[in-house]
mmCIF file of C-alpha atoms in Angstrom:
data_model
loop_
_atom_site.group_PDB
_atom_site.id
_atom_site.type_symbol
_atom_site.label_atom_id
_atom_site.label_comp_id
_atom_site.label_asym_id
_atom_site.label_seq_id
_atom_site.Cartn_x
_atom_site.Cartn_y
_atom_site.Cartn_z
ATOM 1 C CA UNK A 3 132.454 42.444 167.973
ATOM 2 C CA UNK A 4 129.586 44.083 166.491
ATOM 3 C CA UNK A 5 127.807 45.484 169.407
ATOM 4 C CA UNK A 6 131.611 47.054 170.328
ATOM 5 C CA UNK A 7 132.507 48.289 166.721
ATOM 6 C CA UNK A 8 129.219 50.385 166.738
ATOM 7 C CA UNK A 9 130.382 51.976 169.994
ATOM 8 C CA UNK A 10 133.126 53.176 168.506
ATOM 9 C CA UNK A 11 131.957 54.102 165.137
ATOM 10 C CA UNK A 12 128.999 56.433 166.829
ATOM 11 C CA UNK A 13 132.017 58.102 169.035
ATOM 12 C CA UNK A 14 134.580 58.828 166.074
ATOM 13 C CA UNK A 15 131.610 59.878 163.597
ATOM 14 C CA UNK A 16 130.852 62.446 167.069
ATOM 15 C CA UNK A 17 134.205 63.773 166.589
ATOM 16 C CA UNK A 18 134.268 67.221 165.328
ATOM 17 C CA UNK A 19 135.436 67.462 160.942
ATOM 18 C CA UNK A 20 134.835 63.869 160.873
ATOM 19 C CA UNK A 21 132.074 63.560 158.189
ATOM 20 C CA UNK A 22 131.350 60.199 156.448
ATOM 21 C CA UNK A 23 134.008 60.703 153.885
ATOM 22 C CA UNK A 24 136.839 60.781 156.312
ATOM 23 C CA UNK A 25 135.317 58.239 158.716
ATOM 24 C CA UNK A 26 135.544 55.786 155.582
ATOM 25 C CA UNK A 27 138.876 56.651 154.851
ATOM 26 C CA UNK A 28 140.061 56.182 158.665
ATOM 27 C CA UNK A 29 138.176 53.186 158.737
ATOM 28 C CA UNK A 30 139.640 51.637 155.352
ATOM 29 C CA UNK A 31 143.064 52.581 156.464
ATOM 30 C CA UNK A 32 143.315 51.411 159.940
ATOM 31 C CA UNK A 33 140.696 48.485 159.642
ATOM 32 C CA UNK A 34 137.889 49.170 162.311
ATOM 33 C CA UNK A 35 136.170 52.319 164.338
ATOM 34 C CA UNK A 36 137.661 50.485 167.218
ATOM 35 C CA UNK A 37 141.213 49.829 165.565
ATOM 36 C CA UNK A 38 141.284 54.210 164.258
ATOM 37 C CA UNK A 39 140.060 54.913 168.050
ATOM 38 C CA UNK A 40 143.388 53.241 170.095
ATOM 39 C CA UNK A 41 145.515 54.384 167.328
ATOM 40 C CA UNK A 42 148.470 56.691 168.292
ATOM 41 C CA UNK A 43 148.619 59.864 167.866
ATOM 42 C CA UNK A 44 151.646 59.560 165.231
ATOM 43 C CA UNK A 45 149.848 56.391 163.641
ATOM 44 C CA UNK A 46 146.818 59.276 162.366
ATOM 45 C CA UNK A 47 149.499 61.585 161.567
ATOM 46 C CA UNK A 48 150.458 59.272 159.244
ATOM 47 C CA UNK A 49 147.435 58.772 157.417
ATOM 48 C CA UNK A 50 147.465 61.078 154.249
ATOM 49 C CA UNK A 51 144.771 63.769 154.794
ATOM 50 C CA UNK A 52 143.988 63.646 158.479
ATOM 51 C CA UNK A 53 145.093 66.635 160.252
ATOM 52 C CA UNK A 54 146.345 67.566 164.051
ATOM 53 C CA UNK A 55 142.743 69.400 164.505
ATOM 54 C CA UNK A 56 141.198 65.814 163.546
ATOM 55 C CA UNK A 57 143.782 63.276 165.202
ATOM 56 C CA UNK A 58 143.540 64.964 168.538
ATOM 57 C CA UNK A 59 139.560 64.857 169.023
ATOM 58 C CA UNK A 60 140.237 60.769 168.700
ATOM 59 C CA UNK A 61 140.287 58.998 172.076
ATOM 60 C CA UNK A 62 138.750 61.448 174.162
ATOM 61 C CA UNK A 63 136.951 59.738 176.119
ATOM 62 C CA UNK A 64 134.023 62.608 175.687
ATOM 63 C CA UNK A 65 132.433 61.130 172.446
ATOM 64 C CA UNK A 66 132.919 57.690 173.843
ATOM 65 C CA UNK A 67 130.675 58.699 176.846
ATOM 66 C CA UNK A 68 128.291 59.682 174.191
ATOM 67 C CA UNK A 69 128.696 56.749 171.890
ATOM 68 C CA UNK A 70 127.401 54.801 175.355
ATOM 69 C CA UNK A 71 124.897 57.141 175.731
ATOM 70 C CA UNK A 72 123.449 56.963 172.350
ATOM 71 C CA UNK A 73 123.976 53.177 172.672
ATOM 72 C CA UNK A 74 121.435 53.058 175.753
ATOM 73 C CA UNK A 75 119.064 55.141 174.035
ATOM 74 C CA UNK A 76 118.858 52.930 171.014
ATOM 75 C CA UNK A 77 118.670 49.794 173.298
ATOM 76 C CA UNK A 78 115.946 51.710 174.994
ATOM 77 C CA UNK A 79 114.121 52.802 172.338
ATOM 78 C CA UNK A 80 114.219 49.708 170.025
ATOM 79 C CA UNK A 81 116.339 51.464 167.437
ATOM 80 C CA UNK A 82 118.720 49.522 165.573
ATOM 81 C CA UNK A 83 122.069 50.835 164.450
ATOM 82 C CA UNK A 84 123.477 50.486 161.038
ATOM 83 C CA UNK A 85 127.176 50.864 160.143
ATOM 84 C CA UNK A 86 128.509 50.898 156.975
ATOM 85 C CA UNK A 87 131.287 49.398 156.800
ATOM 86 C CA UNK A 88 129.600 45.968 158.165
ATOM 87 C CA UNK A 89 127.610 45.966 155.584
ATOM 88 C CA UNK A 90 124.613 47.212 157.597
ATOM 89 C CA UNK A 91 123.212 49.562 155.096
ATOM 90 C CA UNK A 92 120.382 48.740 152.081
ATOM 91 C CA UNK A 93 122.478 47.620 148.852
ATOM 92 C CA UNK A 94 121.474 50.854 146.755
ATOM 93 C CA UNK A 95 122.591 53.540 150.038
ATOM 94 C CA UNK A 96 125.282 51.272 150.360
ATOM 95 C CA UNK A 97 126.715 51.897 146.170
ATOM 96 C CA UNK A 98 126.924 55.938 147.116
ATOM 97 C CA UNK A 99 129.998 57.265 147.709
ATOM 98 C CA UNK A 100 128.948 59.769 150.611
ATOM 99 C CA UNK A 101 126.502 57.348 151.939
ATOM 100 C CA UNK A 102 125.780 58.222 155.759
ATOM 101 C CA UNK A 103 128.575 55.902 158.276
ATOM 102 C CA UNK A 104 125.604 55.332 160.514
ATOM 103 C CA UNK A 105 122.214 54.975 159.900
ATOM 104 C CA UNK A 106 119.734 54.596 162.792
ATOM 105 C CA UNK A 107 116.449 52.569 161.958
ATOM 106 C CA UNK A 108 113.417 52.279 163.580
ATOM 107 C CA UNK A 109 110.913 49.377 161.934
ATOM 108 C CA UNK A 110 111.530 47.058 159.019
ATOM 109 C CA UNK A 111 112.874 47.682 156.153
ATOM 110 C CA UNK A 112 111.728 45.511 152.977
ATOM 111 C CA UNK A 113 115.032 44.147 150.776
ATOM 112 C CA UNK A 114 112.633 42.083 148.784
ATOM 113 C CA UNK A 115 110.951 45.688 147.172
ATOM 114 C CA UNK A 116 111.700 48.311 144.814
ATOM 115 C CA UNK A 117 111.971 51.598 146.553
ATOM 116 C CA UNK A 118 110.402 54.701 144.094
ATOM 117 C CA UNK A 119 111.237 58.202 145.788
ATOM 118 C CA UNK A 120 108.502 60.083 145.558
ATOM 119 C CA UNK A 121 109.227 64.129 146.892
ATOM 120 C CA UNK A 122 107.751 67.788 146.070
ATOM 121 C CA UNK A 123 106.802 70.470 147.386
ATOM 122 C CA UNK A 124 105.257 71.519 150.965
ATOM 123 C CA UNK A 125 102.564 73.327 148.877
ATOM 124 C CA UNK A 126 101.156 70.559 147.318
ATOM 125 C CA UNK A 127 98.077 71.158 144.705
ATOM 126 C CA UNK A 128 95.102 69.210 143.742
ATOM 127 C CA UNK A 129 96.882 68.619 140.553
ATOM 128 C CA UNK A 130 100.108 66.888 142.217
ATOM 129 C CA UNK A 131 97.567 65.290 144.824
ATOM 130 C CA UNK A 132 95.378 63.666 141.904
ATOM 131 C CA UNK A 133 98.702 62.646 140.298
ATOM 132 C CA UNK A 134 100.043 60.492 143.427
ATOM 133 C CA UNK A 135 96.695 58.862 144.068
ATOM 134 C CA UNK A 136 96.248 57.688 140.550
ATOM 135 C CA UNK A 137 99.910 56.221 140.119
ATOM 136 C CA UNK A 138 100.289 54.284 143.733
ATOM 137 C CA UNK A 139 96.979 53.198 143.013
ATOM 138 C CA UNK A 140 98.240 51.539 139.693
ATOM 139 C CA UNK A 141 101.279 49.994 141.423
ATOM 140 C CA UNK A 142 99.770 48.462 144.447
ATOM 141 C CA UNK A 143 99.891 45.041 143.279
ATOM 142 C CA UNK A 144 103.162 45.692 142.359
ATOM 143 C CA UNK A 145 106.228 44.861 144.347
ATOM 144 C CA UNK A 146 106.924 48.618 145.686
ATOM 145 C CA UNK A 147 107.745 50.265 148.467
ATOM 146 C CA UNK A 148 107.870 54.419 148.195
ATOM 147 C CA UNK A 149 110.360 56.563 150.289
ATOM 148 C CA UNK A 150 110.023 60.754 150.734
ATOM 149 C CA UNK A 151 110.678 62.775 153.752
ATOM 150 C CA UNK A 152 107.424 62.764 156.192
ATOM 151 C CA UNK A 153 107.509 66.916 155.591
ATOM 152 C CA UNK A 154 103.987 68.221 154.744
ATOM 153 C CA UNK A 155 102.568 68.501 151.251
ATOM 154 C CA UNK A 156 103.650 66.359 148.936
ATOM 155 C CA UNK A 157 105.661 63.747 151.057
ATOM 156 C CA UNK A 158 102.842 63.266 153.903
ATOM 157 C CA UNK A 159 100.674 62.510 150.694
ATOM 158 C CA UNK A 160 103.013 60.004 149.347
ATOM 159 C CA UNK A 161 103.130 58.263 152.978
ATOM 160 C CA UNK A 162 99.455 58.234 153.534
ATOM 161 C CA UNK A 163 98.187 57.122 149.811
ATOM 162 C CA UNK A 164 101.219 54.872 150.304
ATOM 163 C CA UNK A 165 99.561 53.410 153.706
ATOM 164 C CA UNK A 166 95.682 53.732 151.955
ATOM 165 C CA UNK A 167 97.084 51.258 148.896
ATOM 166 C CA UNK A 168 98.407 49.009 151.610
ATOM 167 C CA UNK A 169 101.912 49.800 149.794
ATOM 168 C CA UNK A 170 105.092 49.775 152.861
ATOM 169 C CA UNK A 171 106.450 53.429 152.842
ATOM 170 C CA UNK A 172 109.709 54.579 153.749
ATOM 171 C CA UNK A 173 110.371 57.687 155.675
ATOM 172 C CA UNK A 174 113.924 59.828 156.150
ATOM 173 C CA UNK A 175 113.791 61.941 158.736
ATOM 174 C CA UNK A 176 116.301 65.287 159.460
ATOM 175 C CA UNK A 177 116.364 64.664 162.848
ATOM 176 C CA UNK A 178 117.676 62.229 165.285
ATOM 177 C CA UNK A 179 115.026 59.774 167.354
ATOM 178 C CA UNK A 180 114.396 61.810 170.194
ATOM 179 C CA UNK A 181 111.386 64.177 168.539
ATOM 180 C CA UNK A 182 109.609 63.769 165.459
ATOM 181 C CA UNK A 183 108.946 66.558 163.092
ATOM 182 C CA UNK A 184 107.239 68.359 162.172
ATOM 183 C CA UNK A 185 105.038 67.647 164.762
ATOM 184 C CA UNK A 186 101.810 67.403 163.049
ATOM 185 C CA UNK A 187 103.075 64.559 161.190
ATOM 186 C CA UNK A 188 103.610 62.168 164.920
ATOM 187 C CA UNK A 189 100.480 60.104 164.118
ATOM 188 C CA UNK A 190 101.536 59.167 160.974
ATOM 189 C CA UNK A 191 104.729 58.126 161.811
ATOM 190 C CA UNK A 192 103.548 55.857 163.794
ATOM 191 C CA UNK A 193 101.229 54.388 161.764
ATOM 192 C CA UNK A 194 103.880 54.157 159.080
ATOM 193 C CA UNK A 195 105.281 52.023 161.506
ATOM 194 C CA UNK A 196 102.732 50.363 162.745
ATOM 195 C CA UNK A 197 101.691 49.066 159.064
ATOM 196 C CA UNK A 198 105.317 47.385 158.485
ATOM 197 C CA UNK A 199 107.064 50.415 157.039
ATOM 198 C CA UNK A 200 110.348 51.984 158.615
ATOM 199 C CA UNK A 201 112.257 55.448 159.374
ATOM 200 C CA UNK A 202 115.532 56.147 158.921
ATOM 201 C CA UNK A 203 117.509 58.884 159.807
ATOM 202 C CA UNK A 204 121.455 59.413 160.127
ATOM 203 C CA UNK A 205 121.132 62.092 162.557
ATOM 204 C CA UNK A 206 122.012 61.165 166.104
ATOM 205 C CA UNK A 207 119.616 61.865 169.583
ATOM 206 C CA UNK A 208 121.065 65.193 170.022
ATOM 207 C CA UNK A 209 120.534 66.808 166.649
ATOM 208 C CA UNK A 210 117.451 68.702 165.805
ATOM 209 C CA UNK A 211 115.830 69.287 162.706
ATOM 210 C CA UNK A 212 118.486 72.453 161.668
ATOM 211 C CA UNK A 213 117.468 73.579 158.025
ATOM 212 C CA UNK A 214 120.637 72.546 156.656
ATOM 213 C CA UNK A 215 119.896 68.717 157.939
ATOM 214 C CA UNK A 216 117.359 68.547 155.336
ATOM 215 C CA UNK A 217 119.350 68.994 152.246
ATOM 216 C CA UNK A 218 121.368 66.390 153.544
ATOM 217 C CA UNK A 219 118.581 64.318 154.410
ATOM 218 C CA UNK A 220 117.613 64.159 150.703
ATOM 219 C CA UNK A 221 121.116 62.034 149.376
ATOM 220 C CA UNK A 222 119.118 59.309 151.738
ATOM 221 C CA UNK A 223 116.209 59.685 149.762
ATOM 222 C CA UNK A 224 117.944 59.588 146.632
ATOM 223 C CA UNK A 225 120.229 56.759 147.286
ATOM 224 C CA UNK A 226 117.587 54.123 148.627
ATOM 225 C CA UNK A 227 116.002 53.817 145.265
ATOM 226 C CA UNK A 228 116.673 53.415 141.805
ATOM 227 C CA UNK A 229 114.105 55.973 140.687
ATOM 228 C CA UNK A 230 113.087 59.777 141.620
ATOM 229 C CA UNK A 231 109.576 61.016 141.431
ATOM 230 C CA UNK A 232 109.717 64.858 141.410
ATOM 231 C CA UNK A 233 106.002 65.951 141.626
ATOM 232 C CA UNK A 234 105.644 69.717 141.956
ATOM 233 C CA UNK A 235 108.698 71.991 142.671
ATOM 234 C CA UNK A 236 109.304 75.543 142.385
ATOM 235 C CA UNK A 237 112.688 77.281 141.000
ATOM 236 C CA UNK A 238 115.612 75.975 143.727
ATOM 237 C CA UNK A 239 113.074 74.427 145.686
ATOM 238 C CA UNK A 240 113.951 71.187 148.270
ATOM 239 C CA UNK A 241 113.227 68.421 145.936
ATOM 240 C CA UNK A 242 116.029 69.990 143.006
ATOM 241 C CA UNK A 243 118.390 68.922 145.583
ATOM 242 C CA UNK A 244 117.326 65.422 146.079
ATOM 243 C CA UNK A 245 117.074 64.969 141.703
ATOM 244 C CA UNK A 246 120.361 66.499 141.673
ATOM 245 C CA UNK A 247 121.255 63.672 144.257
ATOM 246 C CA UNK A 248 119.715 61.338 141.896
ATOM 247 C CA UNK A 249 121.645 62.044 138.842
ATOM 248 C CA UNK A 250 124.761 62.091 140.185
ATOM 249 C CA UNK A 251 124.199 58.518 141.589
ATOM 250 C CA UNK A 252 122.852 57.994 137.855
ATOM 251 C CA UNK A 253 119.888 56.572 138.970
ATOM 252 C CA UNK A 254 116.187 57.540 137.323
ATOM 253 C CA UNK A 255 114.628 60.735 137.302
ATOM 254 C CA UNK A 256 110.637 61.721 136.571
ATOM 255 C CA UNK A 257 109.565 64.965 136.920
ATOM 256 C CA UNK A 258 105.254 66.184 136.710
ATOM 257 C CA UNK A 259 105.256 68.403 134.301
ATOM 258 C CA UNK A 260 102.544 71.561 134.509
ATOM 259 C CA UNK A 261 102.076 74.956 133.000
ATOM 260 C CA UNK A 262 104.784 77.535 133.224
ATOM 261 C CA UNK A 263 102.798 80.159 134.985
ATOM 262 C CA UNK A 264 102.133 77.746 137.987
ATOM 263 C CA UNK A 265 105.163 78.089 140.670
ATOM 264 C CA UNK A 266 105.503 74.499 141.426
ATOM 265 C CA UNK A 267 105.415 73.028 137.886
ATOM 266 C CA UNK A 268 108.260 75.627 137.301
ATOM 267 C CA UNK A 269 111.103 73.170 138.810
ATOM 268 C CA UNK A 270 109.380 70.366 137.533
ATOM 269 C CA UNK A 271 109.470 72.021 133.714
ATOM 270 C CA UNK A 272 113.429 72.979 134.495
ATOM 271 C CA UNK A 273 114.357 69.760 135.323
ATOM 272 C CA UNK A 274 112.722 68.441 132.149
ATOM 273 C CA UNK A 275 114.187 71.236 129.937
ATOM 274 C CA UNK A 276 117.408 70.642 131.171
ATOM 275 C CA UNK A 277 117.378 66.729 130.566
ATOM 276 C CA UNK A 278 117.748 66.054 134.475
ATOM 277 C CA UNK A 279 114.261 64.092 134.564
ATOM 278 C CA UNK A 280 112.131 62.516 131.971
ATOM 279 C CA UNK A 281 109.034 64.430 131.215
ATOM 280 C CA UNK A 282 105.730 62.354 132.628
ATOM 281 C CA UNK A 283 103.633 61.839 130.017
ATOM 282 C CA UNK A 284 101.054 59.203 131.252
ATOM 283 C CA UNK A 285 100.924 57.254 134.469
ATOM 284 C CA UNK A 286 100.791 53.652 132.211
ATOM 285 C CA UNK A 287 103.854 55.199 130.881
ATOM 286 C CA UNK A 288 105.357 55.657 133.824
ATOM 287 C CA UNK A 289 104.749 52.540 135.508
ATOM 288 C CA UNK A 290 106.631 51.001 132.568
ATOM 289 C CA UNK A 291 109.382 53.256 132.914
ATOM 290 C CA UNK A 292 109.895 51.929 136.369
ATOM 291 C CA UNK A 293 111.018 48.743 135.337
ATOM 292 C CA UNK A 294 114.698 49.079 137.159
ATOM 293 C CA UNK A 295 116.135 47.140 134.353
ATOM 294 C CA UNK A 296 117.893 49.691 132.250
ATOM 295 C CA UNK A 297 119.786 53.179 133.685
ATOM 296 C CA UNK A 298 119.010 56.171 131.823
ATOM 297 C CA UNK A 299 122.317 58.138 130.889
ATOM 298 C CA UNK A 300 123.310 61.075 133.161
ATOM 299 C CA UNK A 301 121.878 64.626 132.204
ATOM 300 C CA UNK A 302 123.789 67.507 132.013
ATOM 301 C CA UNK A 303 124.064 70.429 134.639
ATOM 302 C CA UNK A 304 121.079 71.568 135.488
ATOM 303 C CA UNK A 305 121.649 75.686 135.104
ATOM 304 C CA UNK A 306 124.753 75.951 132.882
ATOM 305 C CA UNK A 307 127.174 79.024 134.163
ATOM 306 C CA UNK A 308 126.584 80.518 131.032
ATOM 307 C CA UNK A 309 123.387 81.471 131.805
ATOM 308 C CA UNK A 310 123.903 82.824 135.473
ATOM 309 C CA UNK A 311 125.293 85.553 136.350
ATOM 310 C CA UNK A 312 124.990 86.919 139.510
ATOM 311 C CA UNK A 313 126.992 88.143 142.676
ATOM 312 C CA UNK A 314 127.619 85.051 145.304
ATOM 313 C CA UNK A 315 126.939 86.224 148.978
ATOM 314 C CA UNK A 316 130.311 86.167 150.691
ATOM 315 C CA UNK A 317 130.286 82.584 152.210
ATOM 316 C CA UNK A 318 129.812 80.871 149.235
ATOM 317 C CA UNK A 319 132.350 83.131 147.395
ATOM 318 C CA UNK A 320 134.508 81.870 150.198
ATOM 319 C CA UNK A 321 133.562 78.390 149.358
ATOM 320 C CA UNK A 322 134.529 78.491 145.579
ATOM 321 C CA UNK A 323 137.602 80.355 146.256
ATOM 322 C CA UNK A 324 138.552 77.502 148.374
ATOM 323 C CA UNK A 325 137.960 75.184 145.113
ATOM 324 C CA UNK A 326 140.256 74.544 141.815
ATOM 325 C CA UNK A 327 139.825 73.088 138.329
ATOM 326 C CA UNK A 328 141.850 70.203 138.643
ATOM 327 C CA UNK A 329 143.039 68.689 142.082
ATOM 328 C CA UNK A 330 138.896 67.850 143.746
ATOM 329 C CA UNK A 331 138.439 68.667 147.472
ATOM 330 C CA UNK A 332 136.062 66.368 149.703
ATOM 331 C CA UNK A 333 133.525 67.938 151.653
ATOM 332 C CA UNK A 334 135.676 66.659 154.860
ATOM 333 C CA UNK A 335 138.469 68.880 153.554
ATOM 334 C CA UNK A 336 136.560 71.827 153.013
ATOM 335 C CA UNK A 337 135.212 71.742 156.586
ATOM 336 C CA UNK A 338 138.992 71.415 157.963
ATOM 337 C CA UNK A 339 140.304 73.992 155.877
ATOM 338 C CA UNK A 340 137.712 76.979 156.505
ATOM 339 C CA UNK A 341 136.970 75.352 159.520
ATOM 340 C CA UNK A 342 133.333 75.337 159.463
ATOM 341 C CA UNK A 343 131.292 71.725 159.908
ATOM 342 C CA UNK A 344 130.043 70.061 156.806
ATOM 343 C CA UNK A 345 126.485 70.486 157.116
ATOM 344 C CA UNK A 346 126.825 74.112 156.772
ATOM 345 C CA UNK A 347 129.020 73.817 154.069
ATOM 346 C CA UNK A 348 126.435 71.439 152.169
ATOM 347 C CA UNK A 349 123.795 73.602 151.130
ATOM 348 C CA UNK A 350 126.055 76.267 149.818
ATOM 349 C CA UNK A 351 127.718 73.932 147.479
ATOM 350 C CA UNK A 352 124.695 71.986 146.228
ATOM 351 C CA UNK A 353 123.402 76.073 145.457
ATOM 352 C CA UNK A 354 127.022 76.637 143.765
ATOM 353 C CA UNK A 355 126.553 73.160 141.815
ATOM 354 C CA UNK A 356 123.017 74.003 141.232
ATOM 355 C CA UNK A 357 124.427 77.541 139.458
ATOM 356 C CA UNK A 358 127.207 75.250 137.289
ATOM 357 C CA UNK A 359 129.583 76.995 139.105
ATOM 358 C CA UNK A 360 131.107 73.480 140.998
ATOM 359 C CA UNK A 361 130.819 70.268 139.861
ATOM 360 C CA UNK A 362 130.226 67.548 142.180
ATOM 361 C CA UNK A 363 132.325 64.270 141.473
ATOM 362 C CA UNK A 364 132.012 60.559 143.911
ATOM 363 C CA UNK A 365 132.507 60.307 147.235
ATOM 364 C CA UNK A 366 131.347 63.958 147.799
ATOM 365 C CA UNK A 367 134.369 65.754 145.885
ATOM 366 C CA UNK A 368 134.047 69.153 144.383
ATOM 367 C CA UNK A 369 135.843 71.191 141.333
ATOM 368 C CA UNK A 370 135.601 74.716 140.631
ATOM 369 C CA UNK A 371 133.939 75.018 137.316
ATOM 370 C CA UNK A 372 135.584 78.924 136.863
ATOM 371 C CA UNK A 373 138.840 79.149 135.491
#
C-alpha cells in the first residue's frame, strides 16, 4: 500500500497547478493519491475548487511514467520518500499548513532532538562567524540538532561548527537529488551525512536550483524547528523570508543584532524594531531562551503599508489585483487563475507581504491588505 500510494502521490503532485495545498485537499476529499488518480473525470468536477485545466492533467499516464521514474531513482539512490498524508513527515513540518506533500530524504533524521534554524547571509562577517562558534559551542552537550540551507556564508558555517561540536545538522536543499549545490559545498554534504545528519529537499530529480526554489526552500527551514536564528541579514535579504516563515507558524524568532551602518545587521535590527525577533542580548541568554517550553506571541507585520510607498512592477500589481479584503485565495488558486505555476508566484507575494500590502493567513491563503 505504501510503496503504491507514493507512486501516485509523486505523479499527481507532477501534475501541472497542483501545489501542496490542492494535493491535500484532493487527497482529503477522495481519500488517497491513488483513490484522486482513477477518479472520473466528473467525480473531480465535483470537488469544490478543482478546475477542468486541473482534472484533465489527472490520469495521464505521463506523470505516472515519471512517478516510476523518480521511484527507481530513489530506490537507486537510497533516498527515502516522505508523504504527508501517511504521516511521513517530522511532527513540527507536519503542524504547517503549506507543508511540502513530498519530502525526499537522504540520511537520518533525529526525532529525539530539538531542531534550532540557524540562517543569514551569504556574506557572512567575522562578527556573525564569532557569534555561531561561541553559541553551538555552548549547546553541544545539549540535546540539539541545527538546520539552515547548505548555501555559503552563514549556513555552510552553521553546518560545519555544527559537525566540529559533534552536534547532527540538518540541511534543506532547493534542488532535487540529482546535483548538489552550490557545488563548492559537495564535500560537506557528504560529510553532513556521513556524521549522522540528513538532507531534505521537496524538489523532485528534475528540478534545478531556480532562484525562486529557494524562497520556498526556507518554509522547510522554518517549519522543522521551533526556533529561528537570524544571524546577519541585509534589508529584504533571504533569511527575512524564512523569519517571516517563522512567525506565521508562531514559532521563535532571534535575530544578531549589530550597528546600523553595517549592511547585514540592517535586517537583523528591522526584524528587532519591528517585534518579528527578539533582540540577542547574550549567548547564556539565549541558550535559555531556547527552552521550547513557552511560544512567544506573534509580531506584527514586519514593514507596515503606511510606511511604503512605492510603484509595484507590473507582475506583482497583477498579483494584488488578483487579491480581495475578505474572501482569501490559496496560492493553488492564484496559479490557476493567472495561470502561472506557484513557485513563481511565491516570491512576489512573500515581497507584497513583506511591504504589508497582503497578509498571509494558514494553509498558504492570501488577503489584499488595500481597500
Amino acid at each position: 500500500m505504501s510503496s503504491e500510494e507514493k507512486l501516485y502521490s509523486l505523479a499527481l503532485r507532477h501534475c501541472p497547478l497542483i501545489g501542496d495545498i490542492i494535493f491535500r485537499k484532493l487527497v482529503a476529499e477522495v481519500g488517497s493519491a491513488k483513490e484522486v488518480w482513477e477518479l472520473s473525470k466528473s467525480g473531480l468536477n465535483n470537488i469544490v475548487g478543482i478546475g477542468h485545466k486541473i482534472s484533465k492533467e489527472i490520469g495521464n499516464p505521463e506523470h505516472l511514467k515519471f512517478a516510476e521514474k523518480e521511484l527507481n531513482f530513489c530506490e537507486k539512490n537510497h533516498i527515502k520518500i516522505n508523504i504527508r498524508h501517511l504521516g511521513d513527515l517530522p511532527k513540527l513540518l507536519h503542524e504547517c499548513d503549506d507543508a511540502p506533500a513530498i519530502l525526499y530524504q537522504k540520511g537520518d533524521f533525529k526525532t529525539e532532538l530539538n531542531a534550532v534554524s540557524i540562517v543569514g547571509t551569504r556574506n557572512s562577517s567575522s562578527y556573525g562567524k564569532h557569534f555561531i562558534h561561541d553559541f553551538l559551542e555552548a549547546v553541544q552537550q545539549e540535546k540539539m540538532q541545527t538546520v539552515s540551507g547548505l548555501a555559503l556564508g552563514v549556513d555552510t558555517e552553521v553546518h560545519e561548527k555544527s559537525l566540529h561540536f559533534k552536534i547532527p545538522t540538518v540541511a534543506i536543499l532547493a534542488h532535487g537529488f540529482h546535483t548538489l549545490y552550490p557545488q563548492k559545498n559537495r564535500k560537506l554534504s557528504e560529510k553532513i551525512l556521513a556524521e549522522g545528519g540528513v538532507l531534505f529537499t521537496e524538489f523532485n530529480s528534475t528540478q534545478k536550483p531556480d532562484r525562486e526554489n529557494f524562497i520556498q526552500r526556507n518554509r522547510i527551514i522554518a517549519g522543522l524547528s521551533r526556533a529561528t536564528i537570524v544571524v546577519e541579514t541585509a534589508f529584504g535579504g533571504g533569511s527575512i523570508s524564512t523569519a517571516t516563515f517563522a512567525v506565521n507558524y508562531n514559532r521563535d524568532v532571534f535575530a544578531l543584532p549589530g550597528k546600523i551602518t553595517d549592511k547585514y545587521s540592517q535586517g537583523c535590527n528591522q526584524l528587532i524594531f519591528q517585534n518579528k525577533a527578539a533582540a540577542i542580548s547574550t549567548i547564556a541568554s539565549l541558550v535559555e531562551q531556547i527552552g521550547f517550553k513557552k511560544k512567544q506571541a506573534k509580531t506584527g507585520e514586519l514593514f507596515p503599508s503606511a510606511e511604503i510607498k512605492i510603484k509595484l512592477p507590473d507582475h506583482q500589481q497583477t498579483i494584488l489585483n488578483s487579491l480581495n479584503t475578505e474572501n482569501p485565495l490559496s496560492l493553488d488558486e492564484l496559479a490557476e487563475n493567472l495561470e502561472i505555476p506557484t513557485y513563481k508566484i511565491l516570491p512576489d507575494l512573500l515581497q507584497l507581504e513583506l511591504l504589508g500590502l497582503v497578509k498571509a493567513l494558514s494553509g498558504r491563503q492570501y488577503l489584499s491588505l488595500l481597500s
